[in-house]
Short mmCIF file of C-alpha atoms in Angstrom, two decimals:
data_model
loop_
_atom_site.label_atom_id
_atom_site.label_comp_id
_atom_site.label_asym_id
_atom_site.label_seq_id
_atom_site.Cartn_x
_atom_site.Cartn_y
_atom_site.Cartn_z
CA UNK A 1071 8.62 21.06 -37.72
CA UNK A 1072 10.29 24.35 -38.65
CA UNK A 1073 6.99 26.16 -38.16
CA UNK A 1074 6.94 25.04 -34.53
CA UNK A 1075 9.95 27.25 -33.78
CA UNK A 1076 8.82 30.16 -35.92
CA UNK A 1077 8.33 33.36 -33.89
CA UNK A 1078 5.42 34.54 -36.04
CA UNK A 1079 3.55 31.30 -35.36
CA UNK A 1080 3.60 31.87 -31.64
CA UNK A 1081 2.74 35.56 -31.96
CA UNK A 1082 -0.37 34.58 -33.89
CA UNK A 1083 -1.26 31.87 -31.32
CA UNK A 1084 -1.04 34.28 -28.41
CA UNK A 1085 -2.99 36.93 -30.29
CA UNK A 1086 -5.76 34.39 -30.86
CA UNK A 1087 -5.77 33.36 -27.20
CA UNK A 1088 -5.76 37.02 -26.10
CA UNK A 1089 -8.92 37.72 -28.13
CA UNK A 1090 -10.84 34.99 -26.29
CA UNK A 1091 -9.26 34.91 -22.84
CA UNK A 1092 -12.26 33.82 -20.77
CA UNK A 1093 -13.53 31.31 -23.30
CA UNK A 1094 -10.08 29.76 -23.71
CA UNK A 1095 -9.52 29.65 -19.96
CA UNK A 1096 -12.84 27.92 -19.25
CA UNK A 1097 -12.14 25.37 -21.97
CA UNK A 1098 -8.66 24.60 -20.63
CA UNK A 1099 -10.18 24.03 -17.19
CA UNK A 1100 -11.68 20.77 -18.48
CA UNK A 1101 -8.26 19.35 -19.38
CA UNK A 1102 -6.78 20.70 -16.15
CA UNK A 1103 -9.46 19.03 -13.99
CA UNK A 1104 -9.11 15.76 -15.87
CA UNK A 1105 -5.37 15.43 -15.35
CA UNK A 1106 -5.65 16.79 -11.81
CA UNK A 1107 -8.21 14.11 -10.87
CA UNK A 1108 -6.09 11.44 -12.52
CA UNK A 1109 -2.91 12.47 -10.68
CA UNK A 1110 -4.74 12.94 -7.38
CA UNK A 1111 -6.58 9.61 -7.34
CA UNK A 1112 -3.61 7.65 -8.68
CA UNK A 1113 -1.35 9.19 -6.05
CA UNK A 1114 -3.91 8.54 -3.32
CA UNK A 1115 -4.12 4.85 -4.22
CA UNK A 1116 -0.33 4.61 -4.29
CA UNK A 1117 -0.15 6.25 -0.86
CA UNK A 1118 -2.55 3.62 0.45
CA UNK A 1119 -0.36 0.87 -1.03
CA UNK A 1120 2.78 2.39 0.46
CA UNK A 1121 1.16 2.90 3.85
CA UNK A 1122 0.10 -0.70 4.29
CA UNK A 1123 3.40 -1.99 2.91
CA UNK A 1124 5.23 0.13 5.48
CA UNK A 1125 2.85 -0.80 8.31
CA UNK A 1126 3.24 -4.52 7.67
CA UNK A 1127 6.60 -4.58 5.91
CA UNK A 1128 7.97 -7.21 8.29
CA UNK A 1129 4.95 -9.52 8.00
CA UNK A 1130 4.39 -12.04 5.21
CA UNK A 1131 1.65 -10.90 2.83
CA UNK A 1132 -0.13 -14.27 2.95
CA UNK A 1133 -0.06 -14.61 6.73
CA UNK A 1134 -2.84 -15.38 9.18
CA UNK A 1135 -3.41 -16.00 12.87
CA UNK A 1136 -5.42 -18.99 14.11
CA UNK A 1137 -6.62 -19.59 17.68
CA UNK A 1138 -9.12 -21.77 19.54
CA UNK A 1139 -12.46 -20.63 20.96
CA UNK A 1140 -15.52 -22.20 22.55
CA UNK A 1141 -17.81 -24.43 20.51
CA UNK A 1142 -21.25 -23.12 19.63
CA UNK A 1143 -22.77 -26.47 18.64
CA UNK A 1144 -22.93 -29.89 20.36
CA UNK A 1145 -20.96 -32.62 18.61
CA UNK A 1146 -19.83 -36.23 19.21
CA UNK A 1147 -21.21 -36.28 22.74
CA UNK A 1148 -19.68 -32.92 23.71
CA UNK A 1149 -21.90 -30.08 24.88
CA UNK A 1150 -22.05 -26.55 23.54
CA UNK A 1151 -19.55 -24.12 25.06
CA UNK A 1152 -16.61 -26.53 25.30
CA UNK A 1153 -13.30 -24.62 25.24
CA UNK A 1154 -10.92 -26.02 22.63
CA UNK A 1155 -7.20 -26.06 23.41
CA UNK A 1156 -4.69 -26.04 20.55
CA UNK A 1157 -1.75 -28.42 20.95
CA UNK A 1158 1.82 -28.42 19.70
CA UNK A 1159 1.23 -31.64 17.73
CA UNK A 1160 -1.55 -29.89 15.78
CA UNK A 1161 1.18 -28.04 13.90
CA UNK A 1162 2.56 -31.25 12.36
CA UNK A 1163 -0.90 -32.35 11.28
CA UNK A 1164 -1.54 -29.00 9.62
CA UNK A 1165 1.78 -29.08 7.78
CA UNK A 1166 0.90 -32.50 6.35
CA UNK A 1167 -2.74 -31.79 5.53
CA UNK A 1168 -2.37 -28.27 4.12
CA UNK A 1169 0.52 -28.27 1.61
CA UNK A 1170 0.09 -24.55 0.86
CA UNK A 1171 1.56 -23.72 4.28
CA UNK A 1172 5.16 -22.52 3.92
CA UNK A 1173 5.71 -21.54 7.56
CA UNK A 1174 3.83 -22.27 10.76
CA UNK A 1175 4.86 -21.03 14.21
CA UNK A 1176 3.09 -22.14 17.42
CA UNK A 1177 3.11 -19.28 19.95
CA UNK A 1178 2.40 -18.80 23.64
CA UNK A 1179 2.23 -15.54 25.57
CA UNK A 1180 1.72 -13.93 28.94
CA UNK A 1181 0.30 -10.42 28.92
CA UNK A 1182 -2.09 -10.81 25.96
CA UNK A 1183 -5.66 -12.17 25.78
CA UNK A 1184 -6.29 -11.08 29.35
CA UNK A 1185 -3.43 -13.12 30.84
CA UNK A 1186 -1.11 -11.63 33.44
CA UNK A 1187 2.09 -10.11 32.01
CA UNK A 1188 5.47 -11.40 33.00
CA UNK A 1189 7.18 -9.61 35.88
CA UNK A 1190 10.62 -8.56 34.67
CA UNK A 1191 13.29 -7.28 37.04
CA UNK A 1192 16.90 -6.19 36.77
CA UNK A 1193 18.45 -5.02 39.95
CA UNK A 1194 16.22 -2.32 41.37
CA UNK A 1195 14.39 -1.81 38.09
CA UNK A 1196 11.28 -3.76 37.19
CA UNK A 1197 8.27 -3.75 34.90
CA UNK A 1198 5.44 -5.81 33.49
CA UNK A 1199 5.89 -6.92 29.90
CA UNK A 1200 4.42 -9.41 27.45
CA UNK A 1201 6.51 -12.58 27.29
CA UNK A 1202 6.25 -14.74 24.15
CA UNK A 1203 7.29 -18.36 23.80
CA UNK A 1204 8.43 -18.73 20.19
CA UNK A 1205 10.14 -20.91 17.63
CA UNK A 1206 12.76 -19.59 15.17
CA UNK A 1207 10.29 -20.24 12.33
CA UNK A 1208 8.28 -17.26 13.52
CA UNK A 1209 10.82 -14.94 11.84
CA UNK A 1210 9.92 -16.49 8.44
CA UNK A 1211 6.45 -15.00 8.89
CA UNK A 1212 7.16 -11.82 10.84
CA UNK A 1213 10.74 -10.66 10.44
CA UNK A 1214 12.38 -9.34 13.58
CA UNK A 1215 14.94 -6.60 13.09
CA UNK A 1216 17.67 -7.24 15.59
CA UNK A 1217 20.24 -4.61 16.54
CA UNK A 1218 23.85 -5.33 15.57
CA UNK A 1219 25.55 -7.79 17.88
CA UNK A 1220 22.36 -9.61 18.80
CA UNK A 1221 20.25 -12.43 17.41
CA UNK A 1222 16.81 -14.01 17.63
CA UNK A 1223 16.01 -17.41 19.13
CA UNK A 1224 17.63 -20.31 17.26
CA UNK A 1225 17.17 -24.10 17.04
CA UNK A 1226 19.79 -24.80 19.72
CA UNK A 1227 17.88 -22.59 22.15
CA UNK A 1228 14.77 -24.69 21.50
CA UNK A 1229 16.54 -28.06 21.75
CA UNK A 1230 18.46 -27.21 24.92
CA UNK A 1231 15.67 -25.18 26.56
CA UNK A 1232 18.08 -22.31 27.04
CA UNK A 1233 17.19 -19.40 29.27
CA UNK A 1234 17.84 -16.69 26.70
CA UNK A 1235 15.69 -13.71 25.81
CA UNK A 1236 15.26 -11.15 23.06
CA UNK A 1237 13.97 -7.89 24.51
CA UNK A 1238 12.32 -4.85 22.93
CA UNK A 1239 13.64 -1.32 22.53
CA UNK A 1240 11.44 0.06 25.29
CA UNK A 1241 12.37 -2.81 27.61
CA UNK A 1242 16.04 -1.94 27.08
CA UNK A 1243 15.40 1.75 27.80
CA UNK A 1244 13.52 0.96 31.02
CA UNK A 1245 15.78 -1.77 32.44
CA UNK A 1246 19.27 -0.81 31.23
CA UNK A 1247 21.29 2.38 31.54
CA UNK A 1248 21.62 4.56 28.46
CA UNK A 1249 25.30 3.70 27.79
CA UNK A 1250 24.97 0.04 28.81
CA UNK A 1251 25.09 -2.79 26.26
CA UNK A 1252 22.25 -5.21 27.09
CA UNK A 1253 23.68 -8.07 24.99
CA UNK A 1254 25.09 -10.64 27.38
CA UNK A 1255 23.39 -9.03 30.37
CA UNK A 1256 20.79 -10.74 32.54
CA UNK A 1257 17.19 -10.07 33.45
CA UNK A 1258 14.78 -11.98 35.66
CA UNK A 1259 11.53 -13.19 34.16
CA UNK A 1260 9.19 -14.25 36.96
CA UNK A 1261 12.21 -14.93 39.22
CA UNK A 1262 14.14 -16.93 36.59
CA UNK A 1263 17.41 -15.54 35.21
CA UNK A 1264 17.62 -15.08 31.44
CA UNK A 1265 20.56 -13.88 29.36
CA UNK A 1266 19.77 -11.21 26.80
CA UNK A 1267 20.91 -12.31 23.33
CA UNK A 1268 19.22 -9.64 21.23
CA UNK A 1269 17.26 -6.39 21.12
CA UNK A 1270 14.58 -6.11 18.44
CA UNK A 1271 13.58 -2.96 16.62
CA UNK A 1272 9.83 -2.76 16.70
CA UNK A 1273 8.32 -2.62 13.21
CA UNK A 1274 5.04 -4.48 13.68
CA UNK A 1275 4.95 -8.26 13.78
CA UNK A 1276 1.28 -8.98 14.01
CA UNK A 1277 -1.74 -7.75 15.94
CA UNK A 1278 -0.34 -8.73 19.35
CA UNK A 1279 3.22 -7.32 19.35
CA UNK A 1280 4.74 -4.02 20.51
CA UNK A 1281 8.08 -2.41 21.33
CA UNK A 1282 8.37 -3.87 24.85
CA UNK A 1283 7.84 -7.53 23.97
CA UNK A 1284 10.21 -10.19 25.26
CA UNK A 1285 10.78 -13.39 23.30
CA UNK A 1286 12.06 -16.62 24.85
CA UNK A 1287 12.31 -20.18 23.43
CA UNK A 1288 8.96 -21.99 23.26
CA UNK A 1289 10.39 -24.99 25.13
CA UNK A 1290 11.73 -22.77 27.92
CA UNK A 1291 8.40 -20.96 28.17
CA UNK A 1292 6.40 -24.16 28.65
CA UNK A 1293 8.88 -25.39 31.26
CA UNK A 1294 8.70 -22.18 33.31
CA UNK A 1295 4.96 -21.68 33.04
CA UNK A 1296 4.03 -25.36 32.96
CA UNK A 1297 1.98 -25.10 29.77
CA UNK A 1298 2.96 -28.51 28.41
CA UNK A 1299 1.99 -28.86 24.75
CA UNK A 1300 -0.64 -26.11 24.91
CA UNK A 1301 -0.48 -23.44 22.23
CA UNK A 1302 -2.16 -20.04 22.40
CA UNK A 1303 -2.32 -19.57 18.63
CA UNK A 1304 -0.64 -20.41 15.34
CA UNK A 1305 0.95 -17.81 13.10
CA UNK A 1306 0.85 -19.14 9.54
CA UNK A 1307 2.22 -18.05 6.17
CA UNK A 1308 0.82 -19.50 2.95
CA UNK A 1309 2.57 -19.75 -0.41
CA UNK A 1310 2.56 -16.58 -2.51
CA UNK A 1311 0.33 -18.12 -5.18
CA UNK A 1312 -2.05 -19.75 -2.70
CA UNK A 1313 -5.65 -18.72 -2.10
CA UNK A 1314 -5.31 -17.39 1.45
CA UNK A 1315 -9.02 -17.75 2.17
CA UNK A 1316 -8.99 -21.39 1.07
CA UNK A 1317 -5.87 -22.06 3.18
CA UNK A 1318 -7.53 -20.45 6.20
CA UNK A 1319 -10.64 -22.57 5.77
CA UNK A 1320 -8.57 -25.74 5.33
CA UNK A 1321 -6.63 -25.05 8.55
CA UNK A 1322 -9.80 -24.37 10.53
CA UNK A 1323 -11.51 -27.46 9.11
CA UNK A 1324 -8.56 -29.64 10.15
CA UNK A 1325 -8.48 -28.15 13.63
CA UNK A 1326 -12.21 -28.75 14.07
CA UNK A 1327 -11.68 -32.35 13.01
CA UNK A 1328 -8.69 -32.85 15.34
CA UNK A 1329 -10.51 -31.40 18.34
CA UNK A 1330 -13.87 -33.04 17.56
CA UNK A 1331 -15.86 -29.91 16.88
CA UNK A 1332 -18.84 -29.76 14.54
CA UNK A 1333 -17.52 -29.28 10.96
CA UNK A 1334 -20.01 -26.43 10.50
CA UNK A 1335 -19.15 -24.68 13.78
CA UNK A 1336 -17.48 -21.49 12.57
CA UNK A 1337 -17.11 -20.16 16.12
CA UNK A 1338 -15.00 -23.05 17.39
CA UNK A 1339 -11.82 -21.76 15.75
CA UNK A 1340 -11.05 -18.05 15.45
CA UNK A 1341 -8.82 -16.43 12.87
CA UNK A 1342 -7.52 -13.19 11.46
CA UNK A 1343 -6.47 -13.42 7.83
CA UNK A 1344 -3.96 -10.66 7.12
CA UNK A 1345 -3.51 -11.98 3.58
CA UNK A 1346 -7.19 -11.45 2.85
CA UNK A 1347 -7.00 -7.92 4.28
CA UNK A 1348 -4.00 -7.18 2.05
CA UNK A 1349 -5.86 -8.56 -0.95
CA UNK A 1350 -8.87 -6.33 -0.31
CA UNK A 1351 -6.76 -3.25 0.35
CA UNK A 1352 -4.66 -3.62 -2.78
CA UNK A 1353 -7.77 -4.52 -4.76
CA UNK A 1354 -9.37 -1.28 -3.57
CA UNK A 1355 -6.20 0.66 -4.42
CA UNK A 1356 -6.08 -0.89 -7.91
CA UNK A 1357 -9.75 -0.08 -8.37
CA UNK A 1358 -9.08 3.51 -7.33
CA UNK A 1359 -6.26 3.73 -9.87
CA UNK A 1360 -8.51 2.32 -12.60
CA UNK A 1361 -11.28 4.75 -11.62
CA UNK A 1362 -8.83 7.64 -11.78
CA UNK A 1363 -7.81 6.50 -15.26
CA UNK A 1364 -11.40 6.32 -16.54
CA UNK A 1365 -12.54 9.57 -14.92
CA UNK A 1366 -9.33 11.35 -15.91
CA UNK A 1367 -9.49 10.26 -19.56
CA UNK A 1368 -13.19 11.14 -19.80
CA UNK A 1369 -12.62 14.59 -18.31
CA UNK A 1370 -9.51 15.22 -20.42
CA UNK A 1371 -11.43 14.16 -23.53
CA UNK A 1372 -14.26 16.53 -22.66
CA UNK A 1373 -11.76 19.33 -22.15
CA UNK A 1374 -9.95 18.60 -25.39
CA UNK A 1375 -13.24 18.58 -27.28
CA UNK A 1376 -13.93 21.96 -25.74
CA UNK A 1377 -10.58 23.20 -27.04
CA UNK A 1378 -11.51 21.88 -30.47
CA UNK A 1379 -14.75 23.83 -30.36
CA UNK A 1380 -12.92 26.97 -29.33
CA UNK A 1381 -10.56 26.56 -32.29
CA UNK A 1382 -13.50 26.02 -34.66
CA UNK A 1383 -14.98 29.29 -33.46
CA UNK A 1384 -11.57 30.91 -33.74
CA UNK A 1385 -11.20 29.67 -37.32
CA UNK A 1386 -14.64 31.08 -38.15
CA UNK A 1387 -13.71 34.45 -36.65
CA UNK A 1388 -10.37 34.46 -38.46
CA UNK A 1389 -11.77 33.52 -41.89
CA UNK A 1390 -10.68 36.77 -43.52
CA UNK A 1391 -7.24 36.63 -41.90
CA UNK A 1392 -6.72 33.06 -43.10
CA UNK A 1393 -7.86 34.04 -46.58
CA UNK A 1394 -5.31 36.81 -46.70
CA UNK A 1395 -2.58 34.39 -45.63
CA UNK A 1396 -3.62 31.95 -48.33
CA UNK A 1397 -3.70 34.73 -50.91
CA UNK A 1398 -0.20 35.81 -49.90
CA UNK A 1399 1.14 32.31 -50.52
CA UNK A 1400 0.60 30.34 -47.31
CA UNK A 1401 0.34 26.66 -48.15
CA UNK A 1402 -2.48 24.44 -46.82
CA UNK A 1403 0.04 22.56 -44.64
CA UNK A 1404 1.20 25.82 -43.03
CA UNK A 1405 -2.36 26.79 -42.17
CA UNK A 1406 -3.11 23.29 -40.88
CA UNK A 1407 0.04 23.20 -38.75
CA UNK A 1408 -0.80 26.63 -37.30
CA UNK A 1409 -4.11 25.32 -35.94
CA UNK A 1410 -2.62 21.99 -34.79
CA UNK A 1411 0.17 23.74 -32.87
CA UNK A 1412 -2.37 25.98 -31.18
CA UNK A 1413 -4.52 22.96 -30.21
CA UNK A 1414 -1.51 21.07 -28.92
CA UNK A 1415 -0.22 24.08 -26.99
CA UNK A 1416 -3.51 24.69 -25.16
CA UNK A 1417 -3.91 21.00 -24.34
CA UNK A 1418 -0.35 20.58 -23.05
CA UNK A 1419 -0.43 23.84 -21.10
CA UNK A 1420 -3.60 22.83 -19.26
CA UNK A 1421 -2.24 19.31 -18.73
CA UNK A 1422 1.13 20.40 -17.33
CA UNK A 1423 -0.55 22.83 -14.94
CA UNK A 1424 -2.85 20.01 -13.84
CA UNK A 1425 0.11 17.67 -13.23
CA UNK A 1426 1.93 20.32 -11.18
CA UNK A 1427 -1.19 21.10 -9.15
CA UNK A 1428 -1.82 17.40 -8.56
CA UNK A 1429 1.78 16.83 -7.45
CA UNK A 1430 1.62 19.77 -5.04
CA UNK A 1431 -1.65 18.47 -3.59
CA UNK A 1432 -0.14 15.02 -3.05
CA UNK A 1433 2.88 16.61 -1.38
CA UNK A 1434 0.58 18.51 0.96
CA UNK A 1435 -1.33 15.33 1.81
CA UNK A 1436 1.97 13.56 2.51
CA UNK A 1437 3.08 16.30 4.90
CA UNK A 1438 -0.26 16.30 6.72
CA UNK A 1439 -0.32 12.51 7.18
CA UNK A 1440 3.29 12.04 8.33
CA UNK A 1441 2.46 12.48 12.01
CA UNK A 1442 -0.92 10.78 11.85
CA UNK A 1443 -1.14 7.11 12.79
CA UNK A 1444 -2.85 5.90 9.65
CA UNK A 1445 -1.49 3.44 7.05
CA UNK A 1446 -0.73 6.09 4.44
CA UNK A 1447 2.68 7.09 3.12
CA UNK A 1448 4.35 8.90 0.22
CA UNK A 1449 1.43 9.34 -2.21
CA UNK A 1450 3.20 9.56 -5.57
CA UNK A 1451 2.39 8.77 -9.18
CA UNK A 1452 4.83 6.58 -11.14
CA UNK A 1453 6.74 8.51 -13.81
CA UNK A 1454 5.42 6.10 -16.45
CA UNK A 1455 1.85 7.13 -15.58
CA UNK A 1456 2.71 10.82 -15.94
CA UNK A 1457 4.49 10.28 -19.27
CA UNK A 1458 1.56 8.18 -20.46
CA UNK A 1459 -0.90 10.95 -19.59
CA UNK A 1460 1.23 13.51 -21.45
CA UNK A 1461 1.38 11.28 -24.53
CA UNK A 1462 -2.38 10.83 -24.33
CA UNK A 1463 -2.86 14.59 -24.25
CA UNK A 1464 -0.52 15.03 -27.24
CA UNK A 1465 -2.49 12.45 -29.20
CA UNK A 1466 -5.87 13.92 -28.28
CA UNK A 1467 -4.66 17.47 -28.89
CA UNK A 1468 -3.49 16.57 -32.40
CA UNK A 1469 -6.61 14.54 -33.25
CA UNK A 1470 -9.07 17.13 -32.03
CA UNK A 1471 -7.05 19.89 -33.70
CA UNK A 1472 -7.40 18.21 -37.10
CA UNK A 1473 -11.07 19.23 -37.29
CA UNK A 1474 -10.60 23.01 -37.06
CA UNK A 1475 -7.34 22.68 -39.00
CA UNK A 1476 -9.13 21.01 -41.89
CA UNK A 1477 -11.85 23.64 -41.68
CA UNK A 1478 -9.19 26.34 -41.99
CA UNK A 1479 -7.56 24.62 -44.98
CA UNK A 1480 -10.89 24.30 -46.75
CA UNK A 1481 -11.42 28.05 -46.77
CA UNK A 1482 -10.88 29.42 -50.28
CA UNK A 1483 -8.95 32.67 -50.43
CA UNK A 1484 -11.51 34.38 -52.69
CA UNK A 1485 -14.39 33.46 -50.35
CA UNK A 1486 -12.45 34.51 -47.28
CA UNK A 1487 -11.68 37.94 -48.75
CA UNK A 1488 -15.40 38.54 -49.32
CA UNK A 1489 -16.17 37.66 -45.65
CA UNK A 1490 -17.42 40.60 -43.61
#
């Protein structure tokens, strides 16, 4: 340990490196590239994880959207092309038949799927916006961030068919004055007065929502638009440990049975399984991390072996010098430690430079993607991964250094002094 802090040790190391600058540099490049690839790919996979978590941070991971379509096969006396209509009572059947469902919200809308948007007016201001008929349970699947002082639709709104509305940020900007509090104010939705009870911060709540959406109670919606028990689609969240694909198939199978569609008619019921998408994305990210680990270790190992070869050559070239040291009283352990410290120094130097370069690259990628609308954010590598890579380099540097170190120790002083 004392030899590590000895000035003469480091003078000798730098003299050795200085004699073989190009060869040493090219050998260190292998370790540098290995750790650089590892940091880069690991950070890239983490950025992908972070991006999708941020993009869908308000939506349940195991969520899906189910809607009805036209049949593509004749069944039970019905012809091909029959349009299926989901009903409110379907929700109760699904809750009973598919126990993995933890939340299910029937939804209706104007302004999506080609339907006419709701005409919203307030005084002399007006606009066309999507109007959703929702249940409070929807927030268990897609959380709505409500500004202070407001709220989302509650059970009393549903039971009493209240004319209350939750508006979006853009709706507030376009219908209310800048210094005006919209909470408690009134807007007209298709000539019906509604009191504003909340303003939601848009953060993504599914593939159909945006920052101008207006939410009203489902029961009020069906009364105003005369939709009865019709439902446009179901938003569903499955249990965390559930197989989201199996849950999706079970829901669709039950809906085909309820609405008398052929059990094999995959086109009768449409769906978008966000849980499956999440699973694939995070599986890809984990695979990328694993790939970075394999490629990084292989490249680092190749680089470290190269450093070992350089040290073997160095030992051969320094045979006479080592013999003189042994003749002057240097112990075998001192000679061995000299070579091991040199091996460890070259390995760690290349590794640290690779880590710094990788971190700077990830920072540059983060800056470039901040204003780009892609699900990518804050590509970083966990500290544990960096520490683990450093420990790996220490271990490899010591192990590979043992070979030239043992070669140096095996040199007999009398033979070394004869070396020309």
